[in-house]
Short mmCIF file of C-alpha atoms in Angstrom, two decimals:
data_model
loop_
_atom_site.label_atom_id
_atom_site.label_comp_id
_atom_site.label_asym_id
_atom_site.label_seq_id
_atom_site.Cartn_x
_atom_site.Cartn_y
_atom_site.Cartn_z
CA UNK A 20 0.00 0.00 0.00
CA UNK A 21 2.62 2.71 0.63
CA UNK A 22 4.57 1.49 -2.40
CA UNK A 23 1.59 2.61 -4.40
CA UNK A 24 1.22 6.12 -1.95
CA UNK A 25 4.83 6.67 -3.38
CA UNK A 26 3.90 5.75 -6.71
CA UNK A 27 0.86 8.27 -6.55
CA UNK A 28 2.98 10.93 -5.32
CA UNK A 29 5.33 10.47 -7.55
CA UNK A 30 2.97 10.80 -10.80
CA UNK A 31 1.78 14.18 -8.80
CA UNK A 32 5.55 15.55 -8.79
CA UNK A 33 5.57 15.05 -12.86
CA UNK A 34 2.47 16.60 -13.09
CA UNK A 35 3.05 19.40 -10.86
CA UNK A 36 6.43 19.68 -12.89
CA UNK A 37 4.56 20.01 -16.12
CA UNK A 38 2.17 22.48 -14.57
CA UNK A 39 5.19 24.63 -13.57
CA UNK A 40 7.13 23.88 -17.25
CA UNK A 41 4.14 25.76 -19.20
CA UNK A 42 3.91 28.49 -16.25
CA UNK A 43 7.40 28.81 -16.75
CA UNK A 44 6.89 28.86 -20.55
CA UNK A 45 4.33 31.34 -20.32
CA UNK A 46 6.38 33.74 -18.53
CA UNK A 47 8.91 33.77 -20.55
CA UNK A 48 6.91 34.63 -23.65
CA UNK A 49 5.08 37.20 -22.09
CA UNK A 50 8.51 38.80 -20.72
CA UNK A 51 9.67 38.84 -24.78
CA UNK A 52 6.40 40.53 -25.53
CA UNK A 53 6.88 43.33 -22.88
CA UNK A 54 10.88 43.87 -24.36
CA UNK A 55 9.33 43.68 -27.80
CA UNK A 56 6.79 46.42 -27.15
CA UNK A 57 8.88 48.03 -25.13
CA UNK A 58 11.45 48.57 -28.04
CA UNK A 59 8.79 49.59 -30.49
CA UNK A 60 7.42 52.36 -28.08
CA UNK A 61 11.20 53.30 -27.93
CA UNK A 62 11.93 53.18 -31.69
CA UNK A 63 7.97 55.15 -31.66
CA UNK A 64 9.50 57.80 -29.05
CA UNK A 65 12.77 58.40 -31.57
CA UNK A 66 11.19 58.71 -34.53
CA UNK A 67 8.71 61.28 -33.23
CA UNK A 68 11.49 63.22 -31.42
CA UNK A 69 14.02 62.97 -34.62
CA UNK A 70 10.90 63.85 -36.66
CA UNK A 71 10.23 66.97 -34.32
CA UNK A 72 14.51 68.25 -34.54
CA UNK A 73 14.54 67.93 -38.67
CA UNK A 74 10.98 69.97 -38.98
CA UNK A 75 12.59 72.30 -36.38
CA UNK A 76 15.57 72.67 -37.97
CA UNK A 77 14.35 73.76 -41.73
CA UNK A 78 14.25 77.38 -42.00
CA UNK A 79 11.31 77.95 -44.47
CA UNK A 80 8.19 75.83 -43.64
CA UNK A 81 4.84 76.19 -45.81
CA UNK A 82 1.42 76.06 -44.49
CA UNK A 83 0.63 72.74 -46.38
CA UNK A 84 3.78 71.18 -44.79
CA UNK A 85 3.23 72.29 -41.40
CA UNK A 86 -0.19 70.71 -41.66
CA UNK A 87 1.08 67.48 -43.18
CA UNK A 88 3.50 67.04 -40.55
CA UNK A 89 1.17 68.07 -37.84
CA UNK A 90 -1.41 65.61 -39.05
CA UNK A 91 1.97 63.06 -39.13
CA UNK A 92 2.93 63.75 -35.54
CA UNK A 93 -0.57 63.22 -34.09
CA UNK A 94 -0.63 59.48 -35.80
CA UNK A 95 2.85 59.24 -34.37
CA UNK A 96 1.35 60.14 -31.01
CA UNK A 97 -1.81 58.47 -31.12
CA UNK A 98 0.95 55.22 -31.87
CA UNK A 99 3.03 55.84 -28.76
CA UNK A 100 0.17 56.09 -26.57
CA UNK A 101 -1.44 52.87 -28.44
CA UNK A 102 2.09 51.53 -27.34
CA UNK A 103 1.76 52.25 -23.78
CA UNK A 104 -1.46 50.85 -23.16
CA UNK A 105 -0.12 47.62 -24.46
CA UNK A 106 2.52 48.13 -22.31
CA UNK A 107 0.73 48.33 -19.71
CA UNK A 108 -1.67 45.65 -20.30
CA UNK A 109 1.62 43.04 -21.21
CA UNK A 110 2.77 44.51 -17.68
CA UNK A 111 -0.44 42.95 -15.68
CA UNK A 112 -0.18 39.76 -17.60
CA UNK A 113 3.46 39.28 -17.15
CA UNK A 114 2.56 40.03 -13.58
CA UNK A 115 0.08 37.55 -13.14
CA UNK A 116 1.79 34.89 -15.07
CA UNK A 117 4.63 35.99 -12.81
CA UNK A 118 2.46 35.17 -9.55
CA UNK A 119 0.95 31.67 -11.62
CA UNK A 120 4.86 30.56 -11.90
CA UNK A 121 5.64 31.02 -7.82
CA UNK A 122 2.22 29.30 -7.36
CA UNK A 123 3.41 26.53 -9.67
CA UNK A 124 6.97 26.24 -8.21
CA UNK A 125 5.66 26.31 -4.71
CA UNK A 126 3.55 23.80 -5.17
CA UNK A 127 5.51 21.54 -7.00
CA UNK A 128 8.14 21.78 -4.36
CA UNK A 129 5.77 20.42 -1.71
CA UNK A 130 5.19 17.62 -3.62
CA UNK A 131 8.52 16.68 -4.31
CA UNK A 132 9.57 17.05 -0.46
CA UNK A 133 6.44 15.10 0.56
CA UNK A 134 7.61 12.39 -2.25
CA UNK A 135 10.89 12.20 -1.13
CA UNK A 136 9.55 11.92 3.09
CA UNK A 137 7.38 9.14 1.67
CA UNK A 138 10.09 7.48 0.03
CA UNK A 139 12.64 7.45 2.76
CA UNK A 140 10.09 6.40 4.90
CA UNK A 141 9.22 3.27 2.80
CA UNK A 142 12.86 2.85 2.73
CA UNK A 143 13.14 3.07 6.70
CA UNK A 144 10.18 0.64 7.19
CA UNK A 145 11.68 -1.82 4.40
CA UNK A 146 14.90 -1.61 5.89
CA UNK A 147 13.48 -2.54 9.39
CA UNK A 148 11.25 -5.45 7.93
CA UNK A 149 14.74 -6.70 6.39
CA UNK A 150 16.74 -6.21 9.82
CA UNK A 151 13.86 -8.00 11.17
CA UNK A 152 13.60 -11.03 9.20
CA UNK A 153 17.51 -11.43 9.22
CA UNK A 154 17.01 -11.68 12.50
CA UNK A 155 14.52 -14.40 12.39
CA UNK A 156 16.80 -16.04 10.45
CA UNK A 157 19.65 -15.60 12.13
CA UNK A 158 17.44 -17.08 15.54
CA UNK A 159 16.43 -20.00 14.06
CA UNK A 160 19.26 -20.73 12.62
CA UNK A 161 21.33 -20.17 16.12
CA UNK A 162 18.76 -22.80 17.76
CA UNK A 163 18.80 -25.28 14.93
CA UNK A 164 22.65 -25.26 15.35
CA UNK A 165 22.35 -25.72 19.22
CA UNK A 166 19.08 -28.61 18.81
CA UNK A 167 21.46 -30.45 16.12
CA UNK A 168 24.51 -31.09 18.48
#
């Protein structure tokens, strides 16, 4: 009966250790996606401010063109702000998938340590059954040496 406690337990660990594999898995991908975004609001945030020094920088500007680049720099705006919700939004997730991972790793380590008690117990008891019975043995063996003679 414990043998098959240990066995359960065991197939609980591997389970628990897949649990905390895609946890892990998810983490990580939702850590890229927050760098990724992250870089594009950055690239987003150059552009607009390069944009911004050039249109600065020319000395005769017409009407038309300030207009044009106006109506540019709002879609470049309404981008970076697009950018930073997402941001923000990847930043709850990664969060949360953060908090799912510790859950997972927490509970996987239980598991194992319970496992492991339950094996070295079985081991202890085995090992005493065994002491045991060589003991038996050894007895009868001791008083079928001294009933021979």
């Amino acid at each position: 009966m414990a043998n098959s406690k240990v066995k359960r337990f065991e197939m609980l660990v591997e389970l628990a250790q897949d649990e905390l594999d895609k946890a892990q898995e998810t983490f990580i991908a939702v850590r890229q996606q927050l760098e990724s975004s992250q870089e594009q609001l950055d690239s987003l945030q150059d552009y607009h401010t390069n944009h911004l020094s050039k249109i600065h920088n020319e000395k005769e500007v017409t009407t038309a063109q300030l207009q044009t680049t106006q109506a540019f720099i709002d879609n470049v705006n309404k981008a970076i702000l697009s950018q930073k919700d997402q941001i923000t939004q990847l930043t709850h997730v990664l969060e949360k998938a953060q908090e799912t991972w510790i859950e997972k790793r927490a509970r996987h380590q239980s598991l194992k340590n319970i496992h492991l008690k339950l094996k070295r117990d079985e081991r202890v008891k085995l090992d005493k059954q065994e002491q045991k019975m060589l003991d038996e043995l050894a007895s009868q063996q001791f008083f079928y040496s001294k009933s021979s003679e």
